[in-house]
Amino acid sequence: MDNSAKITITKRVKGSKGAMHRLRREGFLPGSISRKGSDAVSFSVNRIDFRKAFFANGMSGIYTLQADKKTVYAAMIREIQYAPGSEEFSHITLQAVSLTEETTADIPLHIIGREELQHNGFELIQHLESVHLKGLPGEFPTAVEVDVSAMKPGDQLSIAELKLPNGVTSQTEENRLVLSVSHPKLKEEKTDQEQEVSGETHAEPQRGSADAQAKPEGAGKK
């Protein structure tokens, strides 16, 4: 599975908050690469370049980070921090990986057919948003697809029933419930107003109405 992206990065010395703010103002995103048995590598990357790569490859993609002609890191995203009150990236943390050694990753679920269920009047209850998978870094899917369009109330889907790529296994219990389908919760059949209408009695004409004021024929004649 080819879900890799090549990005040019610039190594940097871990600096103060002021230095980080300056990088962001200049259009760069600070980040770090964690490595087993070695110190983390601090770097900066063009914010626009990284956003393009991220939206194309997601959290499970392999990122080839080119620091210079001789220094290249293969890594996966472990954490993205956002600026307060916005969706703007403020810092990224990646984990260096070996393309020949298995690792783990949380892969999101992509639900297909949700609209059809809702159109049929059914309710989808999703118990998990992602699954914890193990495999070679290059074999992870961007998302695990689940088609619910043919499901009916009472149907359930467990981890064991997910369709995963060859060589990729779930680290979550096989009997763990992923989603289920049910009838929507019944609402009160009658509102207070409807109940009032159903139990109303015919009111007598009010005094002073035209009918009540009408006098019998001959009334008032002497």
PDB file of C-alpha atoms in Angstrom:
ATOM      1  CA  MET A   1       0.000   0.000   0.000  1.00  0.00           C
ATOM      2  CA  ASP A   2       1.563   3.268  -1.152  1.00  0.00           C
ATOM      3  CA  ASN A   3       0.489   6.010   1.230  1.00  0.00           C
ATOM      4  CA  SER A   4       3.824   7.750   1.690  1.00  0.00           C
ATOM      5  CA  ALA A   5       4.721  11.415   1.312  1.00  0.00           C
ATOM      6  CA  LYS A   6       8.077  13.138   0.946  1.00  0.00           C
ATOM      7  CA  ILE A   7       8.553  16.431   2.783  1.00  0.00           C
ATOM      8  CA  THR A   8      11.595  18.661   3.090  1.00  0.00           C
ATOM      9  CA  ILE A   9      12.358  19.653   6.689  1.00  0.00           C
ATOM     10  CA  THR A  10      14.918  21.883   8.373  1.00  0.00           C
ATOM     11  CA  LYS A  11      16.650  20.731  11.528  1.00  0.00           C
ATOM     12  CA  ARG A  12      16.535  23.236  14.337  1.00  0.00           C
ATOM     13  CA  VAL A  13      17.777  23.637  17.871  1.00  0.00           C
ATOM     14  CA  LYS A  14      15.040  23.226  20.423  1.00  0.00           C
ATOM     15  CA  GLY A  15      14.192  26.823  21.250  1.00  0.00           C
ATOM     16  CA  SER A  16      12.033  28.998  23.473  1.00  0.00           C
ATOM     17  CA  LYS A  17       8.333  29.724  23.067  1.00  0.00           C
ATOM     18  CA  GLY A  18       9.276  33.002  21.445  1.00  0.00           C
ATOM     19  CA  ALA A  19      11.314  31.202  18.800  1.00  0.00           C
ATOM     20  CA  MET A  20       8.402  28.830  18.150  1.00  0.00           C
ATOM     21  CA  HIS A  21       5.984  31.733  17.727  1.00  0.00           C
ATOM     22  CA  ARG A  22       8.381  33.371  15.298  1.00  0.00           C
ATOM     23  CA  LEU A  23       8.536  30.206  13.195  1.00  0.00           C
ATOM     24  CA  ARG A  24       4.748  30.075  12.990  1.00  0.00           C
ATOM     25  CA  ARG A  25       4.487  33.727  12.009  1.00  0.00           C
ATOM     26  CA  GLU A  26       6.924  33.050   9.164  1.00  0.00           C
ATOM     27  CA  GLY A  27       4.747  30.216   7.837  1.00  0.00           C
ATOM     28  CA  PHE A  28       6.583  27.258   9.371  1.00  0.00           C
ATOM     29  CA  LEU A  29       5.349  24.498  11.635  1.00  0.00           C
ATOM     30  CA  PRO A  30       7.613  23.249  14.447  1.00  0.00           C
ATOM     31  CA  GLY A  31       7.831  19.523  15.085  1.00  0.00           C
ATOM     32  CA  SER A  32       9.897  16.690  16.506  1.00  0.00           C
ATOM     33  CA  ILE A  33      10.796  13.118  15.570  1.00  0.00           C
ATOM     34  CA  SER A  34      11.030  10.561  18.376  1.00  0.00           C
ATOM     35  CA  ARG A  35      13.592   7.776  17.866  1.00  0.00           C
ATOM     36  CA  LYS A  36      14.122   4.600  19.865  1.00  0.00           C
ATOM     37  CA  GLY A  37      17.416   4.719  21.713  1.00  0.00           C
ATOM     38  CA  SER A  38      18.254   8.223  20.446  1.00  0.00           C
ATOM     39  CA  ASP A  39      17.393  11.806  21.204  1.00  0.00           C
ATOM     40  CA  ALA A  40      14.429  13.374  19.492  1.00  0.00           C
ATOM     41  CA  VAL A  41      15.128  15.481  16.411  1.00  0.00           C
ATOM     42  CA  SER A  42      13.610  18.987  16.376  1.00  0.00           C
ATOM     43  CA  PHE A  43      12.686  20.412  12.982  1.00  0.00           C
ATOM     44  CA  SER A  44      10.511  22.906  11.152  1.00  0.00           C
ATOM     45  CA  VAL A  45       8.495  22.376   7.977  1.00  0.00           C
ATOM     46  CA  ASN A  46       6.580  24.614   5.620  1.00  0.00           C
ATOM     47  CA  ARG A  47       3.036  24.694   7.007  1.00  0.00           C
ATOM     48  CA  ILE A  48       1.317  24.551   3.603  1.00  0.00           C
ATOM     49  CA  ASP A  49       3.489  21.641   2.415  1.00  0.00           C
ATOM     50  CA  PHE A  50       2.718  19.652   5.540  1.00  0.00           C
ATOM     51  CA  ARG A  51      -1.032  20.309   5.397  1.00  0.00           C
ATOM     52  CA  LYS A  52      -1.161  19.080   1.799  1.00  0.00           C
ATOM     53  CA  ALA A  53       0.741  15.909   2.718  1.00  0.00           C
ATOM     54  CA  PHE A  54      -1.399  15.320   5.797  1.00  0.00           C
ATOM     55  CA  PHE A  55      -4.745  15.615   4.008  1.00  0.00           C
ATOM     56  CA  ALA A  56      -3.491  13.220   1.341  1.00  0.00           C
ATOM     57  CA  ASN A  57      -1.989  10.613   3.703  1.00  0.00           C
ATOM     58  CA  GLY A  58      -3.645  11.029   7.104  1.00  0.00           C
ATOM     59  CA  MET A  59      -2.402   9.801  10.457  1.00  0.00           C
ATOM     60  CA  SER A  60      -1.495   6.330   9.199  1.00  0.00           C
ATOM     61  CA  GLY A  61       0.669   7.365   6.246  1.00  0.00           C
ATOM     62  CA  ILE A  62       4.441   7.109   6.044  1.00  0.00           C
ATOM     63  CA  TYR A  63       6.197  10.464   5.910  1.00  0.00           C
ATOM     64  CA  THR A  64       9.653  10.568   4.345  1.00  0.00           C
ATOM     65  CA  LEU A  65      11.311  13.573   5.963  1.00  0.00           C
ATOM     66  CA  GLN A  66      14.305  14.855   3.986  1.00  0.00           C
ATOM     67  CA  ALA A  67      16.625  16.941   6.192  1.00  0.00           C
ATOM     68  CA  ASP A  68      19.527  17.015   3.706  1.00  0.00           C
ATOM     69  CA  LYS A  69      21.002  14.856   0.954  1.00  0.00           C
ATOM     70  CA  LYS A  70      22.244  12.240   3.423  1.00  0.00           C
ATOM     71  CA  THR A  71      19.667  12.469   6.215  1.00  0.00           C
ATOM     72  CA  VAL A  72      16.206  10.986   5.665  1.00  0.00           C
ATOM     73  CA  TYR A  73      13.705   9.838   8.278  1.00  0.00           C
ATOM     74  CA  ALA A  74      10.779   7.492   7.703  1.00  0.00           C
ATOM     75  CA  ALA A  75       8.169   8.373  10.302  1.00  0.00           C
ATOM     76  CA  MET A  76       4.502   8.212  11.280  1.00  0.00           C
ATOM     77  CA  ILE A  77       2.490  10.936  12.978  1.00  0.00           C
ATOM     78  CA  ARG A  78       1.870  10.315  16.667  1.00  0.00           C
ATOM     79  CA  GLU A  79       0.333  13.624  17.727  1.00  0.00           C
ATOM     80  CA  ILE A  80      -0.867  16.892  16.259  1.00  0.00           C
ATOM     81  CA  GLN A  81      -1.351  19.904  18.512  1.00  0.00           C
ATOM     82  CA  TYR A  82      -3.690  22.691  17.492  1.00  0.00           C
ATOM     83  CA  ALA A  83      -3.702  26.397  18.247  1.00  0.00           C
ATOM     84  CA  PRO A  84      -6.288  27.246  20.938  1.00  0.00           C
ATOM     85  CA  GLY A  85      -9.731  27.857  19.500  1.00  0.00           C
ATOM     86  CA  SER A  86      -8.781  26.997  15.920  1.00  0.00           C
ATOM     87  CA  GLU A  87      -8.016  24.121  13.555  1.00  0.00           C
ATOM     88  CA  GLU A  88      -4.556  25.474  12.764  1.00  0.00           C
ATOM     89  CA  PHE A  89      -1.665  23.099  13.466  1.00  0.00           C
ATOM     90  CA  SER A  90       0.733  24.396  16.122  1.00  0.00           C
ATOM     91  CA  HIS A  91       3.105  21.413  16.586  1.00  0.00           C
ATOM     92  CA  ILE A  92       3.534  17.882  15.226  1.00  0.00           C
ATOM     93  CA  THR A  93       5.198  14.869  16.802  1.00  0.00           C
ATOM     94  CA  LEU A  94       6.302  11.942  14.644  1.00  0.00           C
ATOM     95  CA  GLN A  95       7.759   8.544  15.477  1.00  0.00           C
ATOM     96  CA  ALA A  96      10.647   7.223  13.396  1.00  0.00           C
ATOM     97  CA  VAL A  97       9.829   3.747  12.056  1.00  0.00           C
ATOM     98  CA  SER A  98      11.538   0.943  10.192  1.00  0.00           C
ATOM     99  CA  LEU A  99       9.711  -0.081   7.027  1.00  0.00           C
ATOM    100  CA  THR A 100      10.698  -3.709   7.723  1.00  0.00           C
ATOM    101  CA  GLU A 101       9.539  -3.864  11.358  1.00  0.00           C
ATOM    102  CA  GLU A 102       5.953  -4.088  12.552  1.00  0.00           C
ATOM    103  CA  THR A 103       4.455  -1.255  14.563  1.00  0.00           C
ATOM    104  CA  THR A 104       1.005  -0.253  15.798  1.00  0.00           C
ATOM    105  CA  ALA A 105      -1.341   2.588  14.889  1.00  0.00           C
ATOM    106  CA  ASP A 106      -4.865   3.766  15.627  1.00  0.00           C
ATOM    107  CA  ILE A 107      -6.757   3.776  12.324  1.00  0.00           C
ATOM    108  CA  PRO A 108     -10.097   5.608  12.032  1.00  0.00           C
ATOM    109  CA  LEU A 109     -13.293   3.946  10.844  1.00  0.00           C
ATOM    110  CA  HIS A 110     -14.958   5.232   7.672  1.00  0.00           C
ATOM    111  CA  ILE A 111     -18.695   4.501   7.683  1.00  0.00           C
ATOM    112  CA  ILE A 112     -20.337   3.967   4.285  1.00  0.00           C
ATOM    113  CA  GLY A 113     -24.133   3.963   3.888  1.00  0.00           C
ATOM    114  CA  ARG A 114     -25.051   5.941   6.996  1.00  0.00           C
ATOM    115  CA  GLU A 115     -27.490   8.086   4.977  1.00  0.00           C
ATOM    116  CA  GLU A 116     -29.330   5.018   3.685  1.00  0.00           C
ATOM    117  CA  LEU A 117     -29.881   3.770   7.227  1.00  0.00           C
ATOM    118  CA  GLN A 118     -31.275   7.117   8.266  1.00  0.00           C
ATOM    119  CA  HIS A 119     -33.496   7.197   5.170  1.00  0.00           C
ATOM    120  CA  ASN A 120     -34.951   3.817   6.224  1.00  0.00           C
ATOM    121  CA  GLY A 121     -35.694   5.203   9.669  1.00  0.00           C
ATOM    122  CA  PHE A 122     -32.975   3.208  11.460  1.00  0.00           C
ATOM    123  CA  GLU A 123     -30.446   4.427  14.007  1.00  0.00           C
ATOM    124  CA  LEU A 124     -26.711   3.664  13.808  1.00  0.00           C
ATOM    125  CA  ILE A 125     -24.938   3.344  17.151  1.00  0.00           C
ATOM    126  CA  GLN A 126     -21.158   3.601  16.748  1.00  0.00           C
ATOM    127  CA  HIS A 127     -19.204   2.243  19.714  1.00  0.00           C
ATOM    128  CA  LEU A 128     -15.677   2.807  18.344  1.00  0.00           C
ATOM    129  CA  GLU A 129     -14.196   5.641  16.299  1.00  0.00           C
ATOM    130  CA  SER A 130     -10.934   3.830  15.479  1.00  0.00           C
ATOM    131  CA  VAL A 131      -9.236   0.441  15.752  1.00  0.00           C
ATOM    132  CA  HIS A 132      -5.753  -0.345  17.063  1.00  0.00           C
ATOM    133  CA  LEU A 133      -3.872  -2.242  14.341  1.00  0.00           C
ATOM    134  CA  LYS A 134      -0.482  -3.886  14.017  1.00  0.00           C
ATOM    135  CA  GLY A 135       1.526  -4.376  10.847  1.00  0.00           C
ATOM    136  CA  LEU A 136       4.297  -3.009   8.656  1.00  0.00           C
ATOM    137  CA  PRO A 137       4.155   0.804   8.456  1.00  0.00           C
ATOM    138  CA  GLY A 138       3.520   0.817   4.721  1.00  0.00           C
ATOM    139  CA  GLU A 139       0.574  -1.581   4.986  1.00  0.00           C
ATOM    140  CA  PHE A 140      -1.733   0.477   7.173  1.00  0.00           C
ATOM    141  CA  PRO A 141      -4.872   1.762   5.413  1.00  0.00           C
ATOM    142  CA  THR A 142      -5.817   5.413   5.665  1.00  0.00           C
ATOM    143  CA  ALA A 143      -9.111   4.261   7.185  1.00  0.00           C
ATOM    144  CA  VAL A 144     -10.988   0.991   7.777  1.00  0.00           C
ATOM    145  CA  GLU A 145     -14.151   1.072   5.649  1.00  0.00           C
ATOM    146  CA  VAL A 146     -17.400  -0.325   7.026  1.00  0.00           C
ATOM    147  CA  ASP A 147     -20.489  -0.569   4.778  1.00  0.00           C
ATOM    148  CA  VAL A 148     -23.683  -0.373   6.839  1.00  0.00           C
ATOM    149  CA  SER A 149     -26.153   0.261   3.986  1.00  0.00           C
ATOM    150  CA  ALA A 150     -27.638  -3.262   4.140  1.00  0.00           C
ATOM    151  CA  MET A 151     -27.807  -3.538   7.929  1.00  0.00           C
ATOM    152  CA  LYS A 152     -31.133  -3.717   9.778  1.00  0.00           C
ATOM    153  CA  PRO A 153     -32.258  -3.233  13.382  1.00  0.00           C
ATOM    154  CA  GLY A 154     -30.691  -5.913  15.553  1.00  0.00           C
ATOM    155  CA  ASP A 155     -27.575  -6.274  13.366  1.00  0.00           C
ATOM    156  CA  GLN A 156     -24.177  -5.815  15.010  1.00  0.00           C
ATOM    157  CA  LEU A 157     -20.587  -5.678  13.825  1.00  0.00           C
ATOM    158  CA  SER A 158     -17.605  -6.774  15.916  1.00  0.00           C
ATOM    159  CA  ILE A 159     -13.859  -6.331  15.501  1.00  0.00           C
ATOM    160  CA  ALA A 160     -13.567  -9.901  14.148  1.00  0.00           C
ATOM    161  CA  GLU A 161     -15.845  -8.992  11.207  1.00  0.00           C
ATOM    162  CA  LEU A 162     -13.801  -6.029   9.973  1.00  0.00           C
ATOM    163  CA  LYS A 163     -12.086  -6.398   6.597  1.00  0.00           C
ATOM    164  CA  LEU A 164      -8.408  -5.596   7.112  1.00  0.00           C
ATOM    165  CA  PRO A 165      -5.538  -5.567   4.592  1.00  0.00           C
ATOM    166  CA  ASN A 166      -3.354  -8.654   4.362  1.00  0.00           C
ATOM    167  CA  GLY A 167      -0.636  -8.631   7.006  1.00  0.00           C
ATOM    168  CA  VAL A 168      -2.504  -6.189   9.257  1.00  0.00           C
ATOM    169  CA  THR A 169      -4.098  -7.487  12.462  1.00  0.00           C
ATOM    170  CA  SER A 170      -6.222  -5.905  15.141  1.00  0.00           C
ATOM    171  CA  GLN A 171      -4.861  -5.442  18.642  1.00  0.00           C
ATOM    172  CA  THR A 172      -8.393  -4.851  19.980  1.00  0.00           C
ATOM    173  CA  GLU A 173     -10.398  -7.789  21.349  1.00  0.00           C
ATOM    174  CA  GLU A 174     -12.163  -9.662  18.524  1.00  0.00           C
ATOM    175  CA  ASN A 175     -15.524  -9.672  20.336  1.00  0.00           C
ATOM    176  CA  ARG A 176     -15.442  -5.908  20.911  1.00  0.00           C
ATOM    177  CA  LEU A 177     -18.538  -4.288  19.437  1.00  0.00           C
ATOM    178  CA  VAL A 178     -17.829  -1.750  16.703  1.00  0.00           C
ATOM    179  CA  LEU A 179     -21.365  -0.654  15.823  1.00  0.00           C
ATOM    180  CA  SER A 180     -24.983  -1.759  15.945  1.00  0.00           C
ATOM    181  CA  VAL A 181     -28.271  -0.797  14.299  1.00  0.00           C
ATOM    182  CA  SER A 182     -31.579  -0.242  16.080  1.00  0.00           C
ATOM    183  CA  HIS A 183     -34.931   1.448  15.671  1.00  0.00           C
ATOM    184  CA  PRO A 184     -34.851   5.091  16.710  1.00  0.00           C
ATOM    185  CA  LYS A 185     -36.032   5.883  20.215  1.00  0.00           C
ATOM    186  CA  LEU A 186     -39.794   6.368  20.245  1.00  0.00           C
ATOM    187  CA  LYS A 187     -40.939   9.880  20.957  1.00  0.00           C
ATOM    188  CA  GLU A 188     -44.133  10.729  22.787  1.00  0.00           C
ATOM    189  CA  GLU A 189     -46.959  10.075  20.367  1.00  0.00           C
ATOM    190  CA  LYS A 190     -48.916  13.063  21.525  1.00  0.00           C
ATOM    191  CA  THR A 191     -47.717  16.449  22.549  1.00  0.00           C
ATOM    192  CA  ASP A 192     -49.403  18.288  25.380  1.00  0.00           C
ATOM    193  CA  GLN A 193     -51.345  20.261  22.819  1.00  0.00           C
ATOM    194  CA  GLU A 194     -52.528  17.109  21.017  1.00  0.00           C
ATOM    195  CA  GLN A 195     -53.612  15.553  24.297  1.00  0.00           C
ATOM    196  CA  GLU A 196     -55.532  18.698  25.124  1.00  0.00           C
ATOM    197  CA  VAL A 197     -57.276  18.634  21.755  1.00  0.00           C
ATOM    198  CA  SER A 198     -58.159  14.935  22.063  1.00  0.00           C
ATOM    199  CA  GLY A 199     -59.796  15.471  25.473  1.00  0.00           C
ATOM    200  CA  GLU A 200     -61.484  18.788  24.835  1.00  0.00           C
ATOM    201  CA  THR A 201     -65.246  19.263  25.370  1.00  0.00           C
ATOM    202  CA  HIS A 202     -67.478  21.633  23.479  1.00  0.00           C
ATOM    203  CA  ALA A 203     -67.690  24.909  25.333  1.00  0.00           C
ATOM    204  CA  GLU A 204     -71.051  26.598  25.836  1.00  0.00           C
ATOM    205  CA  PRO A 205     -71.533  29.925  24.087  1.00  0.00           C
ATOM    206  CA  GLN A 206     -70.208  32.762  26.195  1.00  0.00           C
ATOM    207  CA  ARG A 207     -72.558  35.295  27.627  1.00  0.00           C
ATOM    208  CA  GLY A 208     -72.758  38.316  25.503  1.00  0.00           C
ATOM    209  CA  SER A 209     -72.462  36.400  22.263  1.00  0.00           C
ATOM    210  CA  ALA A 210     -74.770  37.171  19.354  1.00  0.00           C
ATOM    211  CA  ASP A 211     -76.852  34.020  20.031  1.00  0.00           C
ATOM    212  CA  ALA A 212     -77.185  34.761  23.735  1.00  0.00           C
ATOM    213  CA  GLN A 213     -78.218  38.352  23.074  1.00  0.00           C
ATOM    214  CA  ALA A 214     -80.906  37.484  20.560  1.00  0.00           C
ATOM    215  CA  LYS A 215     -84.303  38.031  22.087  1.00  0.00           C
ATOM    216  CA  PRO A 216     -87.302  35.780  21.416  1.00  0.00           C
ATOM    217  CA  GLU A 217     -89.887  37.082  18.924  1.00  0.00           C
ATOM    218  CA  GLY A 218     -92.229  39.497  20.520  1.00  0.00           C
ATOM    219  CA  ALA A 219     -90.003  40.111  23.490  1.00  0.00           C
ATOM    220  CA  GLY A 220     -90.362  43.661  24.795  1.00  0.00           C
ATOM    221  CA  LYS A 221     -93.731  44.208  23.103  1.00  0.00           C
ATOM    222  CA  LYS A 222     -96.551  45.408  25.309  1.00  0.00           C
TER     223      LYS A 222
END
